[in-house]
PDB file of C-alpha atoms in Angstrom:
ATOM      1  CA  MET A 478    -107.189  16.753 119.877  1.00 40.00           C
ATOM      2  CA  SER A 479    -108.362  16.863 123.494  1.00 36.00           C
ATOM      3  CA  ILE A 480    -105.076  18.548 124.447  1.00 38.00           C
ATOM      4  CA  ALA A 481    -105.716  21.295 121.906  1.00 38.00           C
ATOM      5  CA  VAL A 482    -109.247  21.792 123.177  1.00 35.00           C
ATOM      6  CA  GLY A 483    -107.934  21.932 126.745  1.00 40.00           C
ATOM      7  CA  LEU A 484    -105.277  24.478 125.791  1.00 38.00           C
ATOM      8  CA  PHE A 485    -107.886  26.542 123.981  1.00 36.00           C
ATOM      9  CA  MET A 486    -110.264  26.446 126.941  1.00 37.00           C
ATOM     10  CA  THR A 487    -107.480  27.362 129.361  1.00 37.00           C
ATOM     11  CA  THR A 488    -106.295  30.254 127.201  1.00 40.00           C
ATOM     12  CA  ALA A 489    -109.835  31.471 126.587  1.00 37.00           C
ATOM     13  CA  THR A 490    -110.652  31.339 130.290  1.00 34.00           C
ATOM     14  CA  PHE A 491    -107.595  33.390 131.263  1.00 34.00           C
ATOM     15  CA  ALA A 492    -107.983  35.788 128.384  1.00 37.00           C
ATOM     16  CA  SER A 493    -111.644  36.496 129.060  1.00 33.00           C
ATOM     17  CA  ALA A 494    -110.726  37.850 132.461  1.00 33.00           C
ATOM     18  CA  GLN A 495    -108.368  40.402 130.942  1.00 32.00           C
ATOM     19  CA  SER A 496    -109.327  43.956 129.998  1.00 29.00           C
ATOM     20  CA  ILE A 497    -108.694  45.494 126.588  1.00 30.00           C
ATOM     21  CA  SER A 498    -106.206  48.313 126.184  1.00 32.00           C
ATOM     22  CA  THR A 499    -105.894  50.526 123.126  1.00 31.00           C
ATOM     23  CA  GLY A 500    -102.112  50.554 123.020  1.00 33.00           C
ATOM     24  CA  ASP A 501     -99.866  52.603 120.778  1.00 33.00           C
ATOM     25  CA  THR A 502    -101.215  52.931 117.248  1.00 31.00           C
ATOM     26  CA  ALA A 503     -98.344  55.091 116.030  1.00 32.00           C
ATOM     27  CA  ARG A 504     -96.437  52.012 114.845  1.00 32.00           C
ATOM     28  CA  GLY A 505     -98.840  51.308 111.980  1.00 36.00           C
ATOM     29  CA  ALA A 506    -101.029  48.226 111.551  1.00 40.00           C
ATOM     30  CA  ARG A 507    -102.062  46.663 114.808  1.00 38.00           C
ATOM     31  CA  SER A 508    -101.173  43.031 115.228  1.00 43.00           C
ATOM     32  CA  THR A 509    -102.107  42.233 118.775  1.00 43.00           C
ATOM     33  CA  LYS A 510    -103.087  43.881 122.015  1.00 43.00           C
ATOM     34  CA  ASP A 511    -100.618  42.555 124.545  1.00 41.00           C
ATOM     35  CA  PHE A 512    -100.225  44.832 127.514  1.00 38.00           C
ATOM     36  CA  SER A 513     -99.446  44.899 131.230  1.00 37.00           C
ATOM     37  CA  SER A 514    -100.237  42.281 133.792  1.00 37.00           C
ATOM     38  CA  THR A 515    -103.647  43.791 134.381  1.00 35.00           C
ATOM     39  CA  SER A 516    -104.621  43.363 130.750  1.00 43.00           C
ATOM     40  CA  GLY A 517    -103.009  40.308 129.230  1.00 69.00           C
ATOM     41  CA  ALA A 518     -99.277  39.812 129.662  1.00 75.00           C
ATOM     42  CA  ASP A 519     -99.827  37.529 132.656  1.00 78.00           C
ATOM     43  CA  ILE A 520    -101.224  34.999 130.209  1.00 82.00           C
ATOM     44  CA  TRP A 521     -97.854  34.564 128.561  1.00 86.00           C
ATOM     45  CA  ASP A 522     -95.634  35.099 131.630  1.00 88.00           C
ATOM     46  CA  ALA A 523     -94.833  31.378 131.768  1.00 89.00           C
ATOM     47  CA  ASN A 524     -93.118  31.318 135.151  1.00 90.00           C
ATOM     48  CA  HIS A 525     -95.389  34.013 136.640  1.00 91.00           C
ATOM     49  CA  ASP A 526     -92.465  36.017 137.977  1.00 93.00           C
ATOM     50  CA  GLY A 527     -93.799  39.358 136.720  1.00 91.00           C
ATOM     51  CA  ILE A 528     -90.920  39.678 134.245  1.00 93.00           C
ATOM     52  CA  TYR A 529     -92.075  39.404 130.648  1.00 94.00           C
ATOM     53  CA  THR A 530     -89.511  38.047 128.193  1.00 94.00           C
ATOM     54  CA  CYS A 531     -89.241  37.642 124.443  1.00 95.00           C
ATOM     55  CA  ASP A 532     -88.782  33.906 124.923  1.00 95.00           C
ATOM     56  CA  GLU A 533     -92.022  33.669 126.907  1.00 94.00           C
ATOM     57  CA  TRP A 534     -93.836  35.680 124.221  1.00 93.00           C
ATOM     58  CA  LYS A 535     -92.546  33.414 121.436  1.00 95.00           C
ATOM     59  CA  SER A 536     -93.421  30.296 123.411  1.00 93.00           C
ATOM     60  CA  TYR A 537     -96.966  31.615 123.874  1.00 92.00           C
ATOM     61  CA  LEU A 538     -97.291  32.334 120.137  1.00 93.00           C
ATOM     62  CA  TYR A 539     -95.915  28.883 119.323  1.00 95.00           C
ATOM     63  CA  ARG A 540     -98.613  27.246 121.468  1.00 93.00           C
ATOM     64  CA  LEU A 541    -101.345  29.392 119.898  1.00 93.00           C
ATOM     65  CA  PHE A 542    -100.167  28.504 116.407  1.00 96.00           C
ATOM     66  CA  THR A 543    -100.195  24.794 117.262  1.00 96.00           C
ATOM     67  CA  LEU A 544    -103.701  25.146 118.641  1.00 93.00           C
ATOM     68  CA  ALA A 545    -104.996  26.935 115.545  1.00 96.00           C
ATOM     69  CA  ASP A 546    -103.308  24.736 112.920  1.00 97.00           C
ATOM     70  CA  ARG A 547    -106.173  22.225 112.874  1.00 96.00           C
ATOM     71  CA  ASN A 548    -105.003  20.261 109.834  1.00 97.00           C
ATOM     72  CA  ARG A 549    -101.363  20.272 110.981  1.00 97.00           C
ATOM     73  CA  ASP A 550    -100.038  21.469 107.624  1.00 97.00           C
ATOM     74  CA  GLY A 551     -97.648  24.027 109.148  1.00 96.00           C
ATOM     75  CA  HIS A 552     -99.563  27.142 108.191  1.00 96.00           C
ATOM     76  CA  LEU A 553    -102.777  28.945 109.066  1.00 97.00           C
ATOM     77  CA  ASP A 554    -105.351  29.914 106.496  1.00 97.00           C
ATOM     78  CA  SER A 555    -107.845  32.661 107.227  1.00 95.00           C
ATOM     79  CA  SER A 556    -110.394  30.245 108.718  1.00 96.00           C
ATOM     80  CA  GLU A 557    -107.805  28.756 111.096  1.00 97.00           C
ATOM     81  CA  PHE A 558    -106.661  32.264 111.992  1.00 96.00           C
ATOM     82  CA  THR A 559    -110.117  32.956 113.431  1.00 94.00           C
ATOM     83  CA  ILE A 560    -109.188  30.488 116.189  1.00 93.00           C
ATOM     84  CA  ILE A 561    -106.331  32.843 117.123  1.00 93.00           C
ATOM     85  CA  ARG A 562    -108.787  35.743 117.367  1.00 92.00           C
ATOM     86  CA  ARG A 563    -111.058  33.745 119.659  1.00 90.00           C
ATOM     87  CA  THR A 564    -108.341  32.950 122.204  1.00 83.00           C
ATOM     88  CA  GLY A 565    -108.800  36.216 124.014  1.00 74.00           C
ATOM     89  CA  THR A 566    -108.288  39.931 124.117  1.00 67.00           C
ATOM     90  CA  ASN A 567    -104.646  39.792 122.998  1.00 77.00           C
ATOM     91  CA  PHE A 568    -105.731  38.752 119.516  1.00 87.00           C
ATOM     92  CA  THR A 569    -109.344  39.842 119.184  1.00 89.00           C
ATOM     93  CA  ASP A 570    -108.422  42.441 116.568  1.00 90.00           C
ATOM     94  CA  ALA A 571    -105.399  40.640 115.104  1.00 91.00           C
ATOM     95  CA  ASP A 572    -104.989  41.235 111.388  1.00 93.00           C
ATOM     96  CA  PHE A 573    -104.326  38.175 109.212  1.00 95.00           C
ATOM     97  CA  GLY A 574    -102.525  40.334 106.633  1.00 95.00           C
ATOM     98  CA  TYR A 575    -100.119  41.684 109.254  1.00 94.00           C
ATOM     99  CA  PHE A 576     -98.917  38.166 110.009  1.00 95.00           C
ATOM    100  CA  ASP A 577     -98.981  37.005 106.360  1.00 97.00           C
ATOM    101  CA  GLU A 578     -95.783  38.862 105.473  1.00 95.00           C
ATOM    102  CA  ASN A 579     -95.417  37.518 101.929  1.00 96.00           C
ATOM    103  CA  GLN A 580     -99.155  37.871 101.261  1.00 96.00           C
ATOM    104  CA  ASP A 581     -99.539  34.289 100.017  1.00 97.00           C
ATOM    105  CA  GLY A 582    -102.833  33.719 101.831  1.00 97.00           C
ATOM    106  CA  LYS A 583    -101.333  31.667 104.649  1.00 97.00           C
ATOM    107  CA  VAL A 584     -99.407  32.366 107.820  1.00 98.00           C
ATOM    108  CA  THR A 585     -96.437  30.124 108.538  1.00 97.00           C
ATOM    109  CA  ARG A 586     -95.298  29.327 112.054  1.00 97.00           C
ATOM    110  CA  SER A 587     -92.277  31.616 111.666  1.00 97.00           C
ATOM    111  CA  GLU A 588     -94.393  34.487 110.287  1.00 97.00           C
ATOM    112  CA  PHE A 589     -96.572  34.196 113.389  1.00 96.00           C
ATOM    113  CA  VAL A 590     -94.041  33.400 116.110  1.00 96.00           C
ATOM    114  CA  ASP A 591     -91.357  35.838 114.993  1.00 95.00           C
ATOM    115  CA  LYS A 592     -93.584  38.916 115.372  1.00 91.00           C
ATOM    116  CA  PRO A 593     -92.328  41.071 118.222  1.00 90.00           C
ATOM    117  CA  SER A 594     -94.484  41.789 121.212  1.00 90.00           C
ATOM    118  CA  GLU A 595     -95.758  45.366 121.180  1.00 90.00           C
ATOM    119  CA  PHE A 596     -95.751  45.174 124.967  1.00 89.00           C
ATOM    120  CA  ILE A 597     -92.008  44.436 125.013  1.00 92.00           C
ATOM    121  CA  LEU A 598     -91.313  47.074 122.367  1.00 92.00           C
ATOM    122  CA  ARG A 599     -93.196  49.604 124.468  1.00 92.00           C
ATOM    123  CA  PHE A 600     -91.666  48.896 127.880  1.00 93.00           C
ATOM    124  CA  ASP A 601     -88.223  47.308 127.326  1.00 95.00           C
ATOM    125  CA  LYS A 602     -86.181  50.487 127.549  1.00 90.00           C
ATOM    126  CA  ASN A 603     -82.778  48.826 127.987  1.00 93.00           C
ATOM    127  CA  GLY A 604     -83.210  46.377 125.083  1.00 94.00           C
ATOM    128  CA  ASP A 605     -82.557  43.175 127.030  1.00 96.00           C
ATOM    129  CA  CYS A 606     -85.783  41.524 125.840  1.00 95.00           C
ATOM    130  CA  ARG A 607     -87.136  41.526 129.397  1.00 95.00           C
ATOM    131  CA  VAL A 608     -89.758  43.835 130.862  1.00 95.00           C
ATOM    132  CA  THR A 609     -89.528  44.277 134.609  1.00 94.00           C
ATOM    133  CA  GLN A 610     -91.969  45.904 136.987  1.00 92.00           C
ATOM    134  CA  ASP A 611     -89.559  48.848 137.307  1.00 92.00           C
ATOM    135  CA  GLU A 612     -89.592  49.405 133.534  1.00 92.00           C
ATOM    136  CA  MET A 613     -93.391  49.382 133.504  1.00 91.00           C
ATOM    137  CA  LYS A 614     -93.526  51.872 136.381  1.00 91.00           C
ATOM    138  CA  ALA A 615     -90.997  54.137 134.665  1.00 89.00           C
ATOM    139  CA  ALA A 616     -92.950  54.025 131.408  1.00 84.00           C
ATOM    140  CA  SER A 617     -96.212  54.893 133.132  1.00 80.00           C
ATOM    141  CA  THR A 618     -94.506  57.839 134.833  1.00 76.00           C
ATOM    142  CA  ASP A 619     -93.170  59.038 131.456  1.00 66.00           C
ATOM    143  CA  GLN A 620     -96.685  59.005 129.972  1.00 58.00           C
ATOM    144  CA  LYS A 621     -98.455  61.127 132.576  1.00 50.00           C
ATOM    145  CA  PRO A 622     -99.961  64.357 131.228  1.00 49.00           C
ATOM    146  CA  SER A 623     -97.757  67.393 131.698  1.00 48.00           C
ATOM    147  CA  ASN A 624     -99.563  70.660 132.399  1.00 47.00           C
ATOM    148  CA  GLY A 625    -102.773  69.122 131.105  1.00 45.00           C
ATOM    149  CA  ARG A 626    -101.427  69.124 127.528  1.00 45.00           C
ATOM    150  CA  GLY A 627    -101.380  65.415 126.739  1.00 39.00           C
ATOM    151  CA  LYS A 628     -98.645  62.844 127.124  1.00 35.00           C
ATOM    152  CA  LYS A 629     -95.075  63.714 127.942  1.00 34.00           C
ATOM    153  CA  PHE A 630     -92.655  62.326 125.336  1.00 23.00           C
TER     154      PHE A 630
END
């Protein structure tokens, strides 16, 4: 139990230092707010190399699930899911229903861990499940206003 509390405190400490970004709402229901190194992805960049991978994202979600599953029954109910929301800005607005794919009132580890990272979906232009600094720079260049008429698509 003390390990879980330590993990929670560590995650909460790092997450509280991150800023909140609005992200891309065009994809439908918002699951998480995981964005660039200045606003959250550094938390799950396990080796701190500035390259954000799908494996690192899934590992981060796996640890969060373990932390939140207080009774160790292999799924999260809505009260346990509140622990996920309290871990920091990445999940402050996370929707229980988004993760509960079969709408049975509980979120299994696979329902939680297998959700893709919106950050990776947004920046991984070559589909290799890795976001590099160059991809983030290119994406930010693509989103600059053109002629003052909004974002360039």
